[in-house]
Coordinates of C-alpha atoms and ligand atoms in Angstrom, one line a residue:
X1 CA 8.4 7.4 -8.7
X2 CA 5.3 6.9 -6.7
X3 CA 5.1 5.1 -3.1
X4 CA 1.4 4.2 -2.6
X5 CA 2.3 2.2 0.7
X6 CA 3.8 3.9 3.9
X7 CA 4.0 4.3 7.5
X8 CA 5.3 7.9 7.6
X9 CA 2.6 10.0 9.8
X10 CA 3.9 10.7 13.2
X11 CA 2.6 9.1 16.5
X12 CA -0.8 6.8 14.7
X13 CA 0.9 3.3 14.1
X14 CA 3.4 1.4 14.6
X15 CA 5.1 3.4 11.8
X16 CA 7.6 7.1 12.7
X17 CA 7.4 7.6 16.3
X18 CA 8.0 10.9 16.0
X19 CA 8.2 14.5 13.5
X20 CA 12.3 14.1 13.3
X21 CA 12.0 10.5 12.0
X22 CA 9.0 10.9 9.9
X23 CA 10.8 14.1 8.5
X24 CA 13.7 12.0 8.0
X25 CA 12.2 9.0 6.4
X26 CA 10.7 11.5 3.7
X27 CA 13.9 13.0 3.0
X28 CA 15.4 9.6 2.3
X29 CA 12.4 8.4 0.0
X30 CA 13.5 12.0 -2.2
X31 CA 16.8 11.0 -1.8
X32 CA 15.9 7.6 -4.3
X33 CA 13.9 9.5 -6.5
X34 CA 10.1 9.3 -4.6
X35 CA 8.0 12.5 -5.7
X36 CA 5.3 11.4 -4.8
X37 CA 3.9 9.2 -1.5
X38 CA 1.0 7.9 -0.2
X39 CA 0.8 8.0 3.7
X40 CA -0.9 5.2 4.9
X41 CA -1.1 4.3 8.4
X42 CA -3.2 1.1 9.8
X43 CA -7.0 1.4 10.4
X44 CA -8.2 -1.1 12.3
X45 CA -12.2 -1.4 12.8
X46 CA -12.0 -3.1 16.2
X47 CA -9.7 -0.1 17.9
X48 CA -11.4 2.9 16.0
X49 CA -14.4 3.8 14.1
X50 CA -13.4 5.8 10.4
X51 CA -14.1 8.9 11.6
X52 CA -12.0 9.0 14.7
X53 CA -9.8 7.6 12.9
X54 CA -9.5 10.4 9.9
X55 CA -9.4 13.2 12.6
X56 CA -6.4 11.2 14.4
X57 CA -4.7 11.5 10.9
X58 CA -5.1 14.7 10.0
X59 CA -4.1 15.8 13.5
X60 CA -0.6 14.0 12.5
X61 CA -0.7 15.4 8.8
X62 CA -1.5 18.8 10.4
X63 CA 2.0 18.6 12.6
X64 CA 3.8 17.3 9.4
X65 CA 2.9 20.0 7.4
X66 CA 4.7 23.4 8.4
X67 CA 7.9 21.5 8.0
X68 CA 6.9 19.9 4.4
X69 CA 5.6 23.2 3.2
X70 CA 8.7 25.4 4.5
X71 CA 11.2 23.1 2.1
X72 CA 9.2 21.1 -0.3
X73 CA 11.9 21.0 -2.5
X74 CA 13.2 18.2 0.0
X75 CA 10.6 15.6 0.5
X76 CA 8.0 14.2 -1.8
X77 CA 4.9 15.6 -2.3
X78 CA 2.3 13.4 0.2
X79 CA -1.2 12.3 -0.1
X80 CA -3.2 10.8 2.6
X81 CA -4.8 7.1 2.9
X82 CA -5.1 4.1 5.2
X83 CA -4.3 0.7 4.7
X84 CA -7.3 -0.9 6.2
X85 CA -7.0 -4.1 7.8
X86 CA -9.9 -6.7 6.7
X87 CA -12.6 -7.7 8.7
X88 CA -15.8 -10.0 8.0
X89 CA -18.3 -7.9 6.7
X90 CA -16.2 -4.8 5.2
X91 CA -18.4 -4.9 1.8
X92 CA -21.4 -3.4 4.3
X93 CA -19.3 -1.2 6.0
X94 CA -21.2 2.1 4.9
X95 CA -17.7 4.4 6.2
X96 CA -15.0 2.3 5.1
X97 CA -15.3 4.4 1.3
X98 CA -13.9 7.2 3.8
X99 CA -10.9 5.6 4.2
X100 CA -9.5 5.5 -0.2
X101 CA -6.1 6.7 -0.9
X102 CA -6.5 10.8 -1.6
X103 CA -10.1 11.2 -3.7
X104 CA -9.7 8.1 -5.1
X105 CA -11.6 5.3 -5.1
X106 CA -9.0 3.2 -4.6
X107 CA -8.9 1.3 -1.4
X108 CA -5.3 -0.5 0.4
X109 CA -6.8 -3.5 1.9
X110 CA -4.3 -5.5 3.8
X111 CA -5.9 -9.3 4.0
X112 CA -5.5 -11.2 7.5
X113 CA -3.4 -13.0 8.4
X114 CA -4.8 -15.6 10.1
X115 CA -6.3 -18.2 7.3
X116 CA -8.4 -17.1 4.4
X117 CA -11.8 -18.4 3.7
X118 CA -14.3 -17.2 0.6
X119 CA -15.7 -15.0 2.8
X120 CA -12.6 -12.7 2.4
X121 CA -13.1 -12.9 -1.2
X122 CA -17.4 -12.5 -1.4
X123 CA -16.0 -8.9 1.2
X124 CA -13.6 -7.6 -1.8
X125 CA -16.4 -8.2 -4.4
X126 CA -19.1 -6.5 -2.6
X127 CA -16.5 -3.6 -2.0
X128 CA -16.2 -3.7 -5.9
X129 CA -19.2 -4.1 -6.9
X130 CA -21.5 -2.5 -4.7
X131 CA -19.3 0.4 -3.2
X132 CA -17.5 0.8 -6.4
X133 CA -14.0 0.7 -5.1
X134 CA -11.3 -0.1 -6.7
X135 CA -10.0 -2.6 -3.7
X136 CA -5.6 -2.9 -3.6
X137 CA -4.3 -5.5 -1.9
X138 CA -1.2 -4.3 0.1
X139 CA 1.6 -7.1 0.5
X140 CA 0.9 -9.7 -1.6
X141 CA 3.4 -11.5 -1.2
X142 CA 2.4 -12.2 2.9
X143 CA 0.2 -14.2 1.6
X144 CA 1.4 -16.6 -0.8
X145 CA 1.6 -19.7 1.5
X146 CA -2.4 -19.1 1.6
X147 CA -4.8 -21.8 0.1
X148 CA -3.6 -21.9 -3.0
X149 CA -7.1 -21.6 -4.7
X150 CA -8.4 -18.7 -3.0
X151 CA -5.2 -16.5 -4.0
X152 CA -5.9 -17.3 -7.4
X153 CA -8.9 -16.3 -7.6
X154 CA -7.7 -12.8 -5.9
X155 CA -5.4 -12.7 -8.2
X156 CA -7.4 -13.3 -11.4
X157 CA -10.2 -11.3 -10.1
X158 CA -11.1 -8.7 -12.6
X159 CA -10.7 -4.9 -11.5
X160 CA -9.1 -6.2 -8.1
X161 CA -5.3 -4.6 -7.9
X162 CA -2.2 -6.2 -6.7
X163 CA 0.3 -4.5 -3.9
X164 CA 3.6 -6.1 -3.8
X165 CA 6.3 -4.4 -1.1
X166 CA 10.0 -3.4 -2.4
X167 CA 11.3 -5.4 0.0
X168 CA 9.8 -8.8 -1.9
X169 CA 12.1 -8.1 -4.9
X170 CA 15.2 -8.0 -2.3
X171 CA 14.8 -11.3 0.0
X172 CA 15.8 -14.5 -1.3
X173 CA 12.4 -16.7 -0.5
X174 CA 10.2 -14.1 -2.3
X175 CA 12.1 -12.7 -5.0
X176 CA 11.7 -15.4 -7.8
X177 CA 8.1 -15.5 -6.8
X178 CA 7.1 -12.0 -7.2
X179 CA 9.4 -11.4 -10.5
X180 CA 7.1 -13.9 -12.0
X181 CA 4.1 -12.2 -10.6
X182 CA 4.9 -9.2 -12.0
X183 CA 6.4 -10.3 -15.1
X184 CA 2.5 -12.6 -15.9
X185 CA 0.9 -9.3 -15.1
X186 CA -0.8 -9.6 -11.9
X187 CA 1.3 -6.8 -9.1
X188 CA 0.0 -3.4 -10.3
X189 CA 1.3 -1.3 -7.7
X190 CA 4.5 -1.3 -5.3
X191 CA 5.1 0.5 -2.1
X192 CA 8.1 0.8 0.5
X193 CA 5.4 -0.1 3.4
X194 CA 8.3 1.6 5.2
X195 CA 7.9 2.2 8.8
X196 CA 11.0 3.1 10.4
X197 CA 14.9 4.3 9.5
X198 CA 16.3 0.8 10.8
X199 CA 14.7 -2.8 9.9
X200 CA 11.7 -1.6 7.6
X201 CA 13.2 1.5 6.1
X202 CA 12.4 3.6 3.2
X203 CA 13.6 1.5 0.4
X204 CA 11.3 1.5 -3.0
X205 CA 14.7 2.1 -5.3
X206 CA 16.4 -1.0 -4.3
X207 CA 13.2 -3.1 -5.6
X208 CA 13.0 -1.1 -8.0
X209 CA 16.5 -1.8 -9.6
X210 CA 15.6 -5.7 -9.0
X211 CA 13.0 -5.8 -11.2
X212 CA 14.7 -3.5 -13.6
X213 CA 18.2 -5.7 -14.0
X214 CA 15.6 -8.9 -14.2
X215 CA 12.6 -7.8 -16.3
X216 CA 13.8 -5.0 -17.6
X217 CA 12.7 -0.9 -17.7
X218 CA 9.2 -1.5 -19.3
X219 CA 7.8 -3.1 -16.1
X220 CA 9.2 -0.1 -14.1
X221 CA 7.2 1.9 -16.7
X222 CA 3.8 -0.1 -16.5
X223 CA 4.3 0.4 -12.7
X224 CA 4.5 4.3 -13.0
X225 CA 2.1 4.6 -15.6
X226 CA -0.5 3.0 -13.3
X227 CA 0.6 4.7 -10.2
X228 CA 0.3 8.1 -12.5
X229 CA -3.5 7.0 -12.9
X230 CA -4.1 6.7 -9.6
X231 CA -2.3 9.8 -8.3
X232 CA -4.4 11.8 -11.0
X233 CA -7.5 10.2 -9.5
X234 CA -6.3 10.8 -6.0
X235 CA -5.6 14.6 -6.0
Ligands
LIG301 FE1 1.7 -1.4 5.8

């Protein structure tokens, strides 16, 4: 069971706070059966340039590790990334292929939030097409009160992945909307986007067992085989 979204490093976000509750948050992400986990903490262009912000992460990976290595038996095995928040003009952005999950090419790209325009969607071609990433967008499911055309096309884009949180599949005003998503095909990945013990905790086997009692074990399957892909390229 892979989690390719999370909020886990120490001290960077608005994620753990600290080594006891990002130790703690791993533990419980074990506990439902995560071996594997993507740590992805928010890069934002306007508050730091890529390669501050890589050495800021590895100086929180760095304080994480002794603890991971000295009982690895009890947390999942972790992989660095970003989730990087969009901004008008990414495609040209010659760092942001710094910032994939692990060695991949993949790239978490959470949309904004304020109203879309094409310009968002001309910035995830150019990311495809001329930086040849494979773009992921986190949290779908934020954004589905969007114009209606533009998600769409995002969402019928070829080689463009979809990111749906766990927690869609457990709240009533998203849950029939993201079942149907998955079940037509078009959310690839899912992640905890966990960033704390309390409100937004670790919580990917919950969702999980949604979609398994609604659609059934072969779309937990389709998940894991794709998140297997990606993990291979990631390492
Ligand atoms: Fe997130």
């Amino acid at each position: 069971m892979i989690d390719i979204h999370s909020h886990v490093l120490p001290g960077i976000d608005d994620g753990s706070s600290d080594i006891t509750m990002s130790l703690t948050m791993l533990k419980e992400s074990r506990r439902q059966g995560v071996t594997d986990m993507f740590l992805t903490p928010h890069f934002y262009a306007d508050m730091n340039d890529p390669q501050k912000f890589l050495q800021k992460r590895q100086d929180a990976a760095q304080a994480l590790s002794e603890y991971l290595e000295s009982n690895p038996e009890a947390f999942p095995r972790c992989i660095l990334g970003a989730e990087v928040h969009y901004f008008r003009g990414i495609g040209k952005s010659e760092d942001i292929s710094k910032l994939t999950l692990g060695r991949s090419r993949y790239i978490l790209l959470e949309p904004t939030f304020r109203t879309w325009t094409p310009a968002f969607l001309e910035d995830v071609r150019i990311l495809r097409d001329e930086q040849d990433l494979k773009v992921v967008i986190a949290h779908i499911e934020r954004y589905l009160d969007q114009d209606k055309h533009l998600v769409r096309e995002l969402i019928e884009e070829e080689d463009v992945y979809i990111q749906s949180n766990s927690e869609a599949f457990l709240e009533r005003w998203s849950r029939k909307k993201v079942l149907k998503m998955l079940e037509g095909g078009k959310i690839h990945f899912l992640g905890s986007d966990c960033h704390n013990l309390t409100e937004r905790r670790p919580n990917l086997r919950e969702g999980r067992k949604v979609i398994e009692e609604k659609l059934g074990k072969e779309y937990l399957d389709a998940i894991d085989q794709r998140g297997q892909r990606l993990l291979a390229a990631a390492r």
